[in-house]
mmCIF file of C-alpha atoms in Angstrom:
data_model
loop_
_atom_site.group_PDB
_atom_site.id
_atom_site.type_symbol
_atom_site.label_atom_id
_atom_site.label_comp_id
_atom_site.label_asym_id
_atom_site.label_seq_id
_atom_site.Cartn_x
_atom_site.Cartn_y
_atom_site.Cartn_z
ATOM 1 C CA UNK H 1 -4.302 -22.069 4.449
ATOM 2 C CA UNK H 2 -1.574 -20.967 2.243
ATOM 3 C CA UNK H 3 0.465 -23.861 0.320
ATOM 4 C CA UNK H 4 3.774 -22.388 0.804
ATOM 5 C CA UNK H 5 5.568 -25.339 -1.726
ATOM 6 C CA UNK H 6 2.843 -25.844 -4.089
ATOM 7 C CA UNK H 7 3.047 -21.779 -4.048
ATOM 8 C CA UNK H 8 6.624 -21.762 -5.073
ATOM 9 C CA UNK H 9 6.403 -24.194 -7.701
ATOM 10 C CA UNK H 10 4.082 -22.520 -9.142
ATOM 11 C CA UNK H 11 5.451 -19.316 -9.394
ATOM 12 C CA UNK H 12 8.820 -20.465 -10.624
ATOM 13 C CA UNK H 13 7.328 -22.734 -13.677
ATOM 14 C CA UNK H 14 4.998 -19.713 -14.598
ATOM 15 C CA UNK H 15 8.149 -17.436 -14.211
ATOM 16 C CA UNK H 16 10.238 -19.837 -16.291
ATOM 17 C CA UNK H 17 7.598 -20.137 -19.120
ATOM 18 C CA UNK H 18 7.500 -16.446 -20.015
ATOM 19 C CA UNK H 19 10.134 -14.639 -22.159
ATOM 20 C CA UNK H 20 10.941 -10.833 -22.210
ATOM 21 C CA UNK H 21 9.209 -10.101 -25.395
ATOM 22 C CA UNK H 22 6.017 -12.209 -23.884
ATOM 23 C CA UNK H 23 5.465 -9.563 -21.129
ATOM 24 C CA UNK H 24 7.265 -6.819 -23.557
ATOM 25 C CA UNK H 25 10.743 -6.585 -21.993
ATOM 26 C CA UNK H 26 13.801 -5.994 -23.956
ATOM 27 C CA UNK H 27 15.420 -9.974 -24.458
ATOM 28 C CA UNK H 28 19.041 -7.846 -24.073
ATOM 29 C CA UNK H 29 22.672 -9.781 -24.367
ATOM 30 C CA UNK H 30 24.061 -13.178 -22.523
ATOM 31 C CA UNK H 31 20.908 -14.210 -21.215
ATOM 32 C CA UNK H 32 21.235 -17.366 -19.881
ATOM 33 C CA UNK H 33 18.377 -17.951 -17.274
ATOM 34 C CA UNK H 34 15.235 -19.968 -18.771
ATOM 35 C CA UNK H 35 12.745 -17.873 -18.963
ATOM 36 C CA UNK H 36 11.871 -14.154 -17.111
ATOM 37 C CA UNK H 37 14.359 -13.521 -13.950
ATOM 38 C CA UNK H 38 12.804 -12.759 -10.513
ATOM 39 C CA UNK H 39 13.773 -8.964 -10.395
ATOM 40 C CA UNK H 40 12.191 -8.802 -13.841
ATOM 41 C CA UNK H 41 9.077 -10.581 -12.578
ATOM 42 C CA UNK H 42 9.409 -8.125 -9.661
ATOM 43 C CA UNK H 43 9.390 -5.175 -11.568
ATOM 44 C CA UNK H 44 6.152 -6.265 -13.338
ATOM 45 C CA UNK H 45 4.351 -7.144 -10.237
ATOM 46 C CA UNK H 46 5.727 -3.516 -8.749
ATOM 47 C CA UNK H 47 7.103 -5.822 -6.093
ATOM 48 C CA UNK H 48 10.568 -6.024 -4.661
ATOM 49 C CA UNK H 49 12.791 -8.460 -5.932
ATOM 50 C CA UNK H 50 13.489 -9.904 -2.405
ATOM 51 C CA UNK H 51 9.703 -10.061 -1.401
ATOM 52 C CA UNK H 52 9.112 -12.317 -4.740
ATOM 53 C CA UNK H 53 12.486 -13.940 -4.417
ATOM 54 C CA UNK H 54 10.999 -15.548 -0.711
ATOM 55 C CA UNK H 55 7.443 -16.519 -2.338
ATOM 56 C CA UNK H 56 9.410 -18.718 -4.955
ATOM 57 C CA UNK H 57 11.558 -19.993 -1.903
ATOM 58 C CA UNK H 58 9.033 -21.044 0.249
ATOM 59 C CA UNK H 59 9.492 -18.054 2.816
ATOM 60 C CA UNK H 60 8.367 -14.908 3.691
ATOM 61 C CA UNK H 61 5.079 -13.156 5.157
ATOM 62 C CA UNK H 62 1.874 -14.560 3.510
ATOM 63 C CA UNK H 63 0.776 -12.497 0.711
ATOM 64 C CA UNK H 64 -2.160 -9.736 0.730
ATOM 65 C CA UNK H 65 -5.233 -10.397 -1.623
ATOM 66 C CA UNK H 66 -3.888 -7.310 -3.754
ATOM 67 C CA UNK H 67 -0.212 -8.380 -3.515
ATOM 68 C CA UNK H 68 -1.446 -11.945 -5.400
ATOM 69 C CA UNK H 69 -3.337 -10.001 -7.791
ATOM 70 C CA UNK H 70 -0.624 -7.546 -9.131
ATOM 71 C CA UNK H 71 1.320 -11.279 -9.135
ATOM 72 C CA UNK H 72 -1.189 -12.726 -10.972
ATOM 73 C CA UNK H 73 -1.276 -9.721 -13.682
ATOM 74 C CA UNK H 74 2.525 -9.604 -13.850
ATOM 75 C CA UNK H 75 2.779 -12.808 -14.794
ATOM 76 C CA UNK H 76 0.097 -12.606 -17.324
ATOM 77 C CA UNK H 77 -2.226 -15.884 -15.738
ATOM 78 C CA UNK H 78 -5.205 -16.740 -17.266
ATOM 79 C CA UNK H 79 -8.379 -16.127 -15.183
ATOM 80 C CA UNK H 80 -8.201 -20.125 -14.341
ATOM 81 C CA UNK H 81 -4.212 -19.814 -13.507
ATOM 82 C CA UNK H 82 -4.952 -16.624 -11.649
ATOM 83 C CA UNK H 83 -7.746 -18.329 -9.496
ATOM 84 C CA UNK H 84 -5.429 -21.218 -8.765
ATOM 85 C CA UNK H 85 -2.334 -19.156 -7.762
ATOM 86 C CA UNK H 86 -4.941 -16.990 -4.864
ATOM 87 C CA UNK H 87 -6.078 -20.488 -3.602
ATOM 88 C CA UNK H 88 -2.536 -21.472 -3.075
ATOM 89 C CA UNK H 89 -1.482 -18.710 -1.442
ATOM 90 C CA UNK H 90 -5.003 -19.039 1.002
ATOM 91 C CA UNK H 91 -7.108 -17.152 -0.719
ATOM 92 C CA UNK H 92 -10.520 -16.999 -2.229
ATOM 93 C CA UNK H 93 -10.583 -16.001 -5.812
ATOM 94 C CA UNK H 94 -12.233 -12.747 -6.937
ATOM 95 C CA UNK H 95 -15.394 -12.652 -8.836
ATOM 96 C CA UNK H 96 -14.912 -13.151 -12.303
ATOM 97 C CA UNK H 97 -16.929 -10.880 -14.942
ATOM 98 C CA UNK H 98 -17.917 -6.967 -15.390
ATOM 99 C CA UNK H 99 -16.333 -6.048 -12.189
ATOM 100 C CA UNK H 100 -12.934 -7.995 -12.482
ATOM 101 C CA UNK H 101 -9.880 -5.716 -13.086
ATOM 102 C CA UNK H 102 -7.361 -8.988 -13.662
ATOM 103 C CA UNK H 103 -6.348 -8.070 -17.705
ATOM 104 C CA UNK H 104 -6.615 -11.443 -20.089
ATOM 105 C CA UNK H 105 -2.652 -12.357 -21.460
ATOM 106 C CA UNK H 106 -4.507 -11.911 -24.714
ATOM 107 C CA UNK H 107 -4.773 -7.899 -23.877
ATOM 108 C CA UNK H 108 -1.854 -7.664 -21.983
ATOM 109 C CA UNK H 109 0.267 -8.974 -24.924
ATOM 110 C CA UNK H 110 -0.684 -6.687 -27.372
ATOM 111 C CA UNK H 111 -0.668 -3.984 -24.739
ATOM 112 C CA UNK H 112 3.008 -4.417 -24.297
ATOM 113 C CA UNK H 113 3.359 -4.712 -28.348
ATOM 114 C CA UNK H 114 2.067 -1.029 -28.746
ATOM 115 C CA UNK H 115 4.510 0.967 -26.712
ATOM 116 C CA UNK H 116 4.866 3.362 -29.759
ATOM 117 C CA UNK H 117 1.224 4.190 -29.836
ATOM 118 C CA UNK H 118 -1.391 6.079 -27.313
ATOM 119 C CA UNK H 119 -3.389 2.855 -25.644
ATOM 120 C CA UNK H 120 -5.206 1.906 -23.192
ATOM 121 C CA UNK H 121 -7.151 -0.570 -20.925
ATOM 122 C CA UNK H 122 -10.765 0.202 -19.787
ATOM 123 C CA UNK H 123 -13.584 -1.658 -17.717
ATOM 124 C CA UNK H 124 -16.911 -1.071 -19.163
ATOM 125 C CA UNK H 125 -17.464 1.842 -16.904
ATOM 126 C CA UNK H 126 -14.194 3.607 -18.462
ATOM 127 C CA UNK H 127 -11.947 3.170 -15.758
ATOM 128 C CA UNK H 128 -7.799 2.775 -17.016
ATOM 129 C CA UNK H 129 -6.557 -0.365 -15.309
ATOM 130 C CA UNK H 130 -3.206 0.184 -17.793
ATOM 131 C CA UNK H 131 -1.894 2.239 -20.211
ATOM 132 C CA UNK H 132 0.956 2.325 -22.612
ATOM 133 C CA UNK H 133 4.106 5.309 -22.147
ATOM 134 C CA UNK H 134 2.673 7.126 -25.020
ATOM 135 C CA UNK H 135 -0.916 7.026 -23.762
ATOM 136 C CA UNK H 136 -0.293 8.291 -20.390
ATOM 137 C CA UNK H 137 2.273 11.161 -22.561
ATOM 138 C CA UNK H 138 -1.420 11.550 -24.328
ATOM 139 C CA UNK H 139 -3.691 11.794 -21.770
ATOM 140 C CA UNK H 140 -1.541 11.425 -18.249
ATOM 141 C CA UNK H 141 -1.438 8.596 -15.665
ATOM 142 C CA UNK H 142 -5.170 7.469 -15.309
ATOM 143 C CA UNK H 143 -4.646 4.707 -13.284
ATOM 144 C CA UNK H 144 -3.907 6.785 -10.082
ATOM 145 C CA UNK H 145 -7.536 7.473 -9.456
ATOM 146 C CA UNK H 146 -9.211 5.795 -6.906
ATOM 147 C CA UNK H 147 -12.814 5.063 -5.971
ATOM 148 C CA UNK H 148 -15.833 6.284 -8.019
ATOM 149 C CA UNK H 149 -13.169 8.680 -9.584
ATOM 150 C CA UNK H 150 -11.689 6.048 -11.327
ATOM 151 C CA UNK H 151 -14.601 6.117 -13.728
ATOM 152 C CA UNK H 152 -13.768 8.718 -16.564
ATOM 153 C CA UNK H 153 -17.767 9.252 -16.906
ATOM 154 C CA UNK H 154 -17.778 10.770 -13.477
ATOM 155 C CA UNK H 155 -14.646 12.623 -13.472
ATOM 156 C CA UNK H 156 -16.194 14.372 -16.247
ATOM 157 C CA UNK H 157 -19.471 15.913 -14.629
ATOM 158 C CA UNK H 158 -17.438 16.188 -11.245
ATOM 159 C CA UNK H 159 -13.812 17.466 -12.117
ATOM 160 C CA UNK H 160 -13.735 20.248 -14.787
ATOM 161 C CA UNK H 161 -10.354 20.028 -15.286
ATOM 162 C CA UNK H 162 -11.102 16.860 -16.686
ATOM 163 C CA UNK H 163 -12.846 18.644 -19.254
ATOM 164 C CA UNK H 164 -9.521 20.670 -20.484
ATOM 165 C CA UNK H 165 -8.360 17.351 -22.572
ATOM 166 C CA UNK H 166 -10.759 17.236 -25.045
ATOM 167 C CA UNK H 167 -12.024 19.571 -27.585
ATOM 168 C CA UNK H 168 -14.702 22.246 -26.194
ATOM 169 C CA UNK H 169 -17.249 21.965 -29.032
ATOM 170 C CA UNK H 170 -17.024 18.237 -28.483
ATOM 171 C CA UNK H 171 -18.079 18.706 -24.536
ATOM 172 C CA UNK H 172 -21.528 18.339 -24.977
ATOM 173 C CA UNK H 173 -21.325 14.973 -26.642
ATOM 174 C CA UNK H 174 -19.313 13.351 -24.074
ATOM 175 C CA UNK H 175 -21.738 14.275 -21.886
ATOM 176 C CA UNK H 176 -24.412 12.326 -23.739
ATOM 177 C CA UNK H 177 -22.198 9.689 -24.303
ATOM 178 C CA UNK H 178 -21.261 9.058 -20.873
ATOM 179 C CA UNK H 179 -24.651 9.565 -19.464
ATOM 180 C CA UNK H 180 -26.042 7.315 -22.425
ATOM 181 C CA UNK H 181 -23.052 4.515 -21.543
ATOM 182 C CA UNK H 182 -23.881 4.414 -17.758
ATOM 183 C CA UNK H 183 -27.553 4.257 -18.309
ATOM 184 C CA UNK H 184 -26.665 0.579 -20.599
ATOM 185 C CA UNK H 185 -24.272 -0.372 -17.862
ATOM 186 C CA UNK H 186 -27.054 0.264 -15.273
ATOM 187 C CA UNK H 187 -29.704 -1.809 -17.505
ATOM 188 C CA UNK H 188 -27.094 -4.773 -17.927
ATOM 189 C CA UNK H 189 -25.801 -4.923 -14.331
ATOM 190 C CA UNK H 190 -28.693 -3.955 -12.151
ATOM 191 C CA UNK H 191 -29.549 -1.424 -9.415
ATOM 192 C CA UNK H 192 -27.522 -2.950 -6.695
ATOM 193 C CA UNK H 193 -24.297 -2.692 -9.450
ATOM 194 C CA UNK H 194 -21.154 -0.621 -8.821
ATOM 195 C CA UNK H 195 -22.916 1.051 -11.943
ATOM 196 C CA UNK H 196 -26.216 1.920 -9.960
ATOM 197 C CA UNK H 197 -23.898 3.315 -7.386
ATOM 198 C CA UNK H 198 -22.067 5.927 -9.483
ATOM 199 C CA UNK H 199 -25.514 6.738 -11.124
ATOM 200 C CA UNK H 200 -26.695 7.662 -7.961
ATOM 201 C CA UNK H 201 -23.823 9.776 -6.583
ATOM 202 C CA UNK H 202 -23.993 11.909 -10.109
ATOM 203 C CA UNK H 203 -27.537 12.504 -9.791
ATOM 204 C CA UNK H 204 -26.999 14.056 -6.465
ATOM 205 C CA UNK H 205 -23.613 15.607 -7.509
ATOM 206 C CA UNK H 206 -24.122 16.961 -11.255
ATOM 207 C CA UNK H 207 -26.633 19.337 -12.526
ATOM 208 C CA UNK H 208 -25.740 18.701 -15.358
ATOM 209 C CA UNK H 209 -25.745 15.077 -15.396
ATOM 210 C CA UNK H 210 -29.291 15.455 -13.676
ATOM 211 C CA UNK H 211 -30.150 16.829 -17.226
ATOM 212 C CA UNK H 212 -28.552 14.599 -19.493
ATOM 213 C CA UNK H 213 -29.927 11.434 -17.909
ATOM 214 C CA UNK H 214 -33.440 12.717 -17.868
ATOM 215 C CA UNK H 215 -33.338 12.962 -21.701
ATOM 216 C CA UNK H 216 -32.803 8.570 -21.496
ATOM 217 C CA UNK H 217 -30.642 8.242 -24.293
ATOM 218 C CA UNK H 218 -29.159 5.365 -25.060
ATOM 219 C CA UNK H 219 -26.275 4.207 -27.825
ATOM 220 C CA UNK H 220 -24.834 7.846 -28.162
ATOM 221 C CA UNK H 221 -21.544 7.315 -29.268
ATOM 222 C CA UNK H 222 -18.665 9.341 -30.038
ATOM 223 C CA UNK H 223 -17.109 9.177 -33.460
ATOM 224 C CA UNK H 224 -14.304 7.401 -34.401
ATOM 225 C CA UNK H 225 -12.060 10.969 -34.367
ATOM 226 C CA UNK H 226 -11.526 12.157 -30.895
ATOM 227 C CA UNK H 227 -10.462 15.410 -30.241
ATOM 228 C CA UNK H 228 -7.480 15.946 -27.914
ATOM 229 C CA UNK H 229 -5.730 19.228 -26.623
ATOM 230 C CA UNK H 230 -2.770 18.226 -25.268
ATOM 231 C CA UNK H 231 -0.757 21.020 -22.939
ATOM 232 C CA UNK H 232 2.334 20.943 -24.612
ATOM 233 C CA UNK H 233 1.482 19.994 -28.594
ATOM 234 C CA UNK H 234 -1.992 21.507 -29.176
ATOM 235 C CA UNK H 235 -4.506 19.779 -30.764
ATOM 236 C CA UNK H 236 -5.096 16.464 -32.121
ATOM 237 C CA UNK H 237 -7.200 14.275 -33.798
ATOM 238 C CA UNK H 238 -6.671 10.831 -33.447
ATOM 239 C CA UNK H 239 -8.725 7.572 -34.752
ATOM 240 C CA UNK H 240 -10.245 5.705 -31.951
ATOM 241 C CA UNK H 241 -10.284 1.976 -32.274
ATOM 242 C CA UNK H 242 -11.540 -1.042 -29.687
ATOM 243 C CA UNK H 243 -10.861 -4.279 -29.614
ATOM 244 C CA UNK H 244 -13.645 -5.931 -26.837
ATOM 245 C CA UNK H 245 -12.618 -8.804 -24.319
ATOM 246 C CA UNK H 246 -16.387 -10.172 -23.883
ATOM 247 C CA UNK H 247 -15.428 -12.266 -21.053
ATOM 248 C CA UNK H 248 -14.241 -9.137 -18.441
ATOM 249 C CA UNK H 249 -15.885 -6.681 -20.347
ATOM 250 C CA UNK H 250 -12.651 -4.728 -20.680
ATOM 251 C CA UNK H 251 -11.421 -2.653 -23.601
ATOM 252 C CA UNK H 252 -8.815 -2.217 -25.664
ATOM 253 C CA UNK H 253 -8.773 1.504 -26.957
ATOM 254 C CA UNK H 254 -5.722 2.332 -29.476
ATOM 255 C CA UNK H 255 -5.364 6.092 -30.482
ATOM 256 C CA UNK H 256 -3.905 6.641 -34.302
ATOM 257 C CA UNK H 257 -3.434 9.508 -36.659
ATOM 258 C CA UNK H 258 -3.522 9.531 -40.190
ATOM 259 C CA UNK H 259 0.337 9.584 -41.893
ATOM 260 C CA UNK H 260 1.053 12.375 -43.244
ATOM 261 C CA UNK H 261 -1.209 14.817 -40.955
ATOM 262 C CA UNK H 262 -0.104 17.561 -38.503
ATOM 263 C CA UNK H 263 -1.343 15.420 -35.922
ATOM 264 C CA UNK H 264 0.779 12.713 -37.031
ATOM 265 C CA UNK H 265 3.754 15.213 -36.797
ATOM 266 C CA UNK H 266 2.681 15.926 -33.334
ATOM 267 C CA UNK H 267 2.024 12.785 -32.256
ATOM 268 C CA UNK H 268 5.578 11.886 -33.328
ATOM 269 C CA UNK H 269 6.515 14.660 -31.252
ATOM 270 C CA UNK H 270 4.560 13.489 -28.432
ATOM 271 C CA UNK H 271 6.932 9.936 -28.202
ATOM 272 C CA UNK H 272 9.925 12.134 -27.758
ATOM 273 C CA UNK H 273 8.298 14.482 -25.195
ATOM 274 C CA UNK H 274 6.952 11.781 -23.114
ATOM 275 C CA UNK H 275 10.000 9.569 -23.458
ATOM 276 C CA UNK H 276 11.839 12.645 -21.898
ATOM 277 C CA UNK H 277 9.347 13.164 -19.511
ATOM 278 C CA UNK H 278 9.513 9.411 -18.470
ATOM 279 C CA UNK H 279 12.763 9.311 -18.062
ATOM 280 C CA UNK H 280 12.968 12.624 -15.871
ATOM 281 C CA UNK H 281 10.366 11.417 -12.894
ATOM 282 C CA UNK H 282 12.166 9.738 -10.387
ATOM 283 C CA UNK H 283 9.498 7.376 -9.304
ATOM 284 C CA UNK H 284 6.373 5.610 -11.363
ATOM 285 C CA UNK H 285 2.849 6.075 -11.080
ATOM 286 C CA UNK H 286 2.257 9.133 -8.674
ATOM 287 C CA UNK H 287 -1.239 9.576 -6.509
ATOM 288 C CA UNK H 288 -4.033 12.052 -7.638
#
């Protein structure tokens, strides 16, 4: 059963521990609360202010599996902190490991540090669980996929338009390189895996996939250059680098370009574009 007042508590110490540049919000002028304010809190947890204001009272509905989870990551909790705060509220915790999607503070933090730079989150099977303004300018809002479509190796033999993002003499080796990734997630987690699954489905969906994965490759990999072709700026190359959580398998993928370079220019250009563009749409992340 939920533990309305052990659920408050909670909330409003974790709430009061944080600071704006913690969860990368702008600290501003005459701040005088201790720590983050609720509607803050609410905005990272996508919630509204009175539906979190009532959980730290002691009130309200009891809270949805999914509603304590986008708490959880809002408040950047640890996997043990996290687990604690969905037994409060009456929960059982969700599996820890490869298929977790709860982000470590450790990524989160220097997630919200690199709002100047194309970045991203990614499970093992390349689906975005966040992304940085600039990376969704890059690349647009990858989160809003749902089901095995979430999984940027499947979009790819499935969705051509997918395809129109990346450099056409580099198409071929994505293919390999997602085939060759799913067939080491497959390996690692098993044939009754969430990877095993979407193996299946693009073996009856994708010729093409079909022959790719009867070839058996393994550790293709793309170079550290990717090739973009943005809509609006053209090409780009950009530096891939990853920095591996080992506990949830997640990445963190950071997209640079070399000073000096057109694509620097462009990518420049890109901050003020997408900046504009944020600004513009009236509501946040919109459905596929």
């Amino acid at each position: 059963m939920i533990d309305r007042a052990g659920l408050a508590e909670f909330l409003r110490r974790r709430r009061e521990s944080l600071q704006p540049e913690d969860v990368g919000l702008p600290r501003g002028q005459r701040r005088r609360t201790t720590g983050l304010r609720r509607e803050e809190v609410a905005l990272l947890c996508h919630i509204s202010t009175d539906y979190y204001s009532r959980l730290e009272r002691g009130r309200g509905p009891h809270p949805s599996e999914q509603m304590i989870a986008s708490i959880a990551q809002g408040l950047h909790l640890s996997l043990d902190e996290r687990d604690h705060l969905f037994r409060l509220a009456g929960h059982n915790p969700p599996t820890r490991g490869a298929i977790s999607e709860h982000i470590s503070p450790g990524l989160l933090r220097i997630l919200d540090r690199l709002a100047d730079t194309p970045a991203e989150v990614v499970t093992e099977l390349g689906e975005t669980l966040r992304q940085t303004p600039l990376g969704v300018a890059l690349t647009g809002d990858l989160t809003r996929y749902t089901g095995p479509a979430r999984s940027i190796g499947y979009r790819w033999f499935t969705d051509p338009a997918c395809r129109a993002l990346y450099h056409p003499d580099d198409h071929a080796l994505h293919s390999r390189v997602f085939a060759s990734g799913l067939r080491a997630v497959v390996t690692l987690r098993g044939p009754g895996s969430w990877a095993a699954h979407l193996q299946n489905l693009l073996l009856d969906r994708s010729e093409e996939f079909r022959a790719v994965w009867q070839e058996h490759e393994i550790g293709v990999r793309h170079d550290n250059v990717k090739r973009f072709v943005h809509p609006e700026i053209g090409e780009l190359d950009l530096t891939c680098q990853a920095l591996l959580d080992p506990v949830q398998s997640h990445r963190l993928l950071v997209y640079t370009a070399v000073p000096g370079t057109e694509s620097h220019e462009k990518l420049q250009l890109l901050s003020v574009i997408g900046a504009h563009d944020l600004m513009a749409t009236p509501s946040g992340n919109q459905g596929p």
